[in-house]
PDB file of C-alpha atoms in Angstrom:
ATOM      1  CA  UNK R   1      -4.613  13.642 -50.543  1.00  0.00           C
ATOM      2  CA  UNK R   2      -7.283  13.987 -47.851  1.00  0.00           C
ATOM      3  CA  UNK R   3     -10.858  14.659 -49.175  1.00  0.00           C
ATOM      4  CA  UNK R   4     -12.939  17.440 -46.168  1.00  0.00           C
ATOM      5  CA  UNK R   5     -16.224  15.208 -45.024  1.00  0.00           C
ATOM      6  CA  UNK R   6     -19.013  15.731 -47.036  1.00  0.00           C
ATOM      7  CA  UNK R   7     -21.730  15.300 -44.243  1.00  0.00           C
ATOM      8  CA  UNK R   8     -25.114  13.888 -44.453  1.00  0.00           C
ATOM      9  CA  UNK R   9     -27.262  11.109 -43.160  1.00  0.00           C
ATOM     10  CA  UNK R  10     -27.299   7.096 -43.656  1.00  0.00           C
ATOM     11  CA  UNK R  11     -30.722   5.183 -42.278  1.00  0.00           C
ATOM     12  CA  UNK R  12     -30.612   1.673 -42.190  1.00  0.00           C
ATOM     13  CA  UNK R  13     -33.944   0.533 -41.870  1.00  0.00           C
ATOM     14  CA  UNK R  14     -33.828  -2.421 -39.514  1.00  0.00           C
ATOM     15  CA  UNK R  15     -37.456  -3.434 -38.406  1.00  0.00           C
ATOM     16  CA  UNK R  16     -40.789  -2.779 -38.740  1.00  0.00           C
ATOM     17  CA  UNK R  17     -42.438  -0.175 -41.470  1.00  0.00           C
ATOM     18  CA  UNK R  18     -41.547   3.681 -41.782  1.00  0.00           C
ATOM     19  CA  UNK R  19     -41.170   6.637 -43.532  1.00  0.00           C
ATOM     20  CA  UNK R  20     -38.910   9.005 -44.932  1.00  0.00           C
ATOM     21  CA  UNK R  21     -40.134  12.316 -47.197  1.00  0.00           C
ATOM     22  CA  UNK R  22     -37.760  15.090 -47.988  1.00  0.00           C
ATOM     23  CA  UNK R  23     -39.309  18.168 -48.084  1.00  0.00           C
ATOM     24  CA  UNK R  24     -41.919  18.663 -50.826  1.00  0.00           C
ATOM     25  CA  UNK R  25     -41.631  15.436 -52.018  1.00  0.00           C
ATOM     26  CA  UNK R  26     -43.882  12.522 -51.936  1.00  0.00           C
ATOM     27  CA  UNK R  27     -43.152  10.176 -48.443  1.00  0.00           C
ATOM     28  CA  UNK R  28     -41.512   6.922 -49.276  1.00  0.00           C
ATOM     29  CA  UNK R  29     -41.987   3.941 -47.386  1.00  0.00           C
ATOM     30  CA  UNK R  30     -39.048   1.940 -45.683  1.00  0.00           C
ATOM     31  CA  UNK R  31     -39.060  -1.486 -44.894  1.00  0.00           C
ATOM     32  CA  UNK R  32     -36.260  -3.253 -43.273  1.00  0.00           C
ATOM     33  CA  UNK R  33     -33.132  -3.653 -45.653  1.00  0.00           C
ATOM     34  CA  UNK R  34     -33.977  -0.296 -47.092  1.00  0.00           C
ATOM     35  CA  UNK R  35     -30.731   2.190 -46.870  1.00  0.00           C
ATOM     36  CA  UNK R  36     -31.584   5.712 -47.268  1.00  0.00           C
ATOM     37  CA  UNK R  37     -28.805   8.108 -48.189  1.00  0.00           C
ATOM     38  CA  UNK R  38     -29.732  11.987 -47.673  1.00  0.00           C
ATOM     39  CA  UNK R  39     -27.306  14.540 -48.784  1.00  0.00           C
ATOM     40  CA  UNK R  40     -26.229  17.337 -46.580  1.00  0.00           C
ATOM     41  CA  UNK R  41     -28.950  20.162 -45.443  1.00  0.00           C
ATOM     42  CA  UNK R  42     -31.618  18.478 -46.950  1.00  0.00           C
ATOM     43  CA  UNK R  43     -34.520  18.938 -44.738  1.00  0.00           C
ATOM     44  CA  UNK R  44     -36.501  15.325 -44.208  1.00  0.00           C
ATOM     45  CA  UNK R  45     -38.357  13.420 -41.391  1.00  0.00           C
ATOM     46  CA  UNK R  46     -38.492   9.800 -41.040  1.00  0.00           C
ATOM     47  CA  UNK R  47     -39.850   7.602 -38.508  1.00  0.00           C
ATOM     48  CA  UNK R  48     -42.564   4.707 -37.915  1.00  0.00           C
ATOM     49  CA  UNK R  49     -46.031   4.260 -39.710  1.00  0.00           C
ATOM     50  CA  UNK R  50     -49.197   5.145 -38.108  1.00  0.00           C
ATOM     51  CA  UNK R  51     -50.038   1.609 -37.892  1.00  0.00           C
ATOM     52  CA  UNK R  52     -46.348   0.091 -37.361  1.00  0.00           C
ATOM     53  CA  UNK R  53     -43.141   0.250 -35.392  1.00  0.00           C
ATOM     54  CA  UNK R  54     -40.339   1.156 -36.455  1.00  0.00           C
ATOM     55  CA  UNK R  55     -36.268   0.702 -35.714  1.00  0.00           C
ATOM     56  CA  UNK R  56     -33.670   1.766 -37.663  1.00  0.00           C
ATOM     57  CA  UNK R  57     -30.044   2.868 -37.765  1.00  0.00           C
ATOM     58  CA  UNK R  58     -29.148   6.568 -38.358  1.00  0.00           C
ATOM     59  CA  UNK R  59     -25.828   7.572 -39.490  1.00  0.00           C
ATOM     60  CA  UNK R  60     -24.683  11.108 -39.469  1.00  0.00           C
ATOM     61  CA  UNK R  61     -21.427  11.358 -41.659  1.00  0.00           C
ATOM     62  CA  UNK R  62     -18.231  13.514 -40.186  1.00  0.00           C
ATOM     63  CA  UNK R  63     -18.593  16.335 -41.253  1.00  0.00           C
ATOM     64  CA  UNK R  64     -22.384  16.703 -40.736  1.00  0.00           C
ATOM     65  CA  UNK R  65     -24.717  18.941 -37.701  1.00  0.00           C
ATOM     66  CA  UNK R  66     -28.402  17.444 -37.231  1.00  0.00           C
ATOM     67  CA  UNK R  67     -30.968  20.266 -37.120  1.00  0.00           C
ATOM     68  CA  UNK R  68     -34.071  19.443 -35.378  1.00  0.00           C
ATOM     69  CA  UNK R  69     -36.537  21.506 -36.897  1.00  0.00           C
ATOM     70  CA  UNK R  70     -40.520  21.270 -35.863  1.00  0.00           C
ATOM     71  CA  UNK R  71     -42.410  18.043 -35.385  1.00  0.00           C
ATOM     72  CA  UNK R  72     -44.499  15.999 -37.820  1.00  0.00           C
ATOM     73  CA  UNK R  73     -47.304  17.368 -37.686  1.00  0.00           C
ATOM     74  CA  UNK R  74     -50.255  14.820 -36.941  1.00  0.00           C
ATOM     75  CA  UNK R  75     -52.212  15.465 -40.275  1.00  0.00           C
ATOM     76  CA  UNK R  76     -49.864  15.222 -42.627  1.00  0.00           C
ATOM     77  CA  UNK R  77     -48.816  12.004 -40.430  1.00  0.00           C
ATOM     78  CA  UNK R  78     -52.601  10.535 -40.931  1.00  0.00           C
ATOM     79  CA  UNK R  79     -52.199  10.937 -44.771  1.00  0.00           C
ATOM     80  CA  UNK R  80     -49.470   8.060 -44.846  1.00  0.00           C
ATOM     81  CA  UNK R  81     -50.872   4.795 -46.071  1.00  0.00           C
TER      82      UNK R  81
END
């Protein structure tokens, strides 16, 4: 029996410090080794720390379409730790 793809997103966090927040949640920081599994059309950002690179793997599952919505917006990225 075949199972249809589920979609979604995998980050492997590989370097460096980041961030990932899901929409009207609190941000959580990622440090490398952290694995971040986000369901399908959840809306989220992730990327580096104001102070820090960052590198990481992203994963989109079969099955899943990326939506780039707007940017971070600079504030909200100066509130970050």
């Amino acid at each position: 029996m075949a199972h249809p793809p589920q979609g979604g997103q995998i980050l492997l966090c590989t370097a460096g410090r980041g961030y990932y927040q899901e929409w009207g949640k609190p941000a959580r920081e990622l440090h490398p080794g952290d694995v971040v599994s986000i369901p399908p059309e959840v809306k989220h950002w992730h990327g580096a720390a104001p102070d820090s690179w960052f590198a990481h793997v992203a994963i989109s599952v079969p099955g899943s379409g990326a939506e780039w919505l707007e940017a971070v917006d600079e504030t909200d990225d100066q509130k970050l730790k």
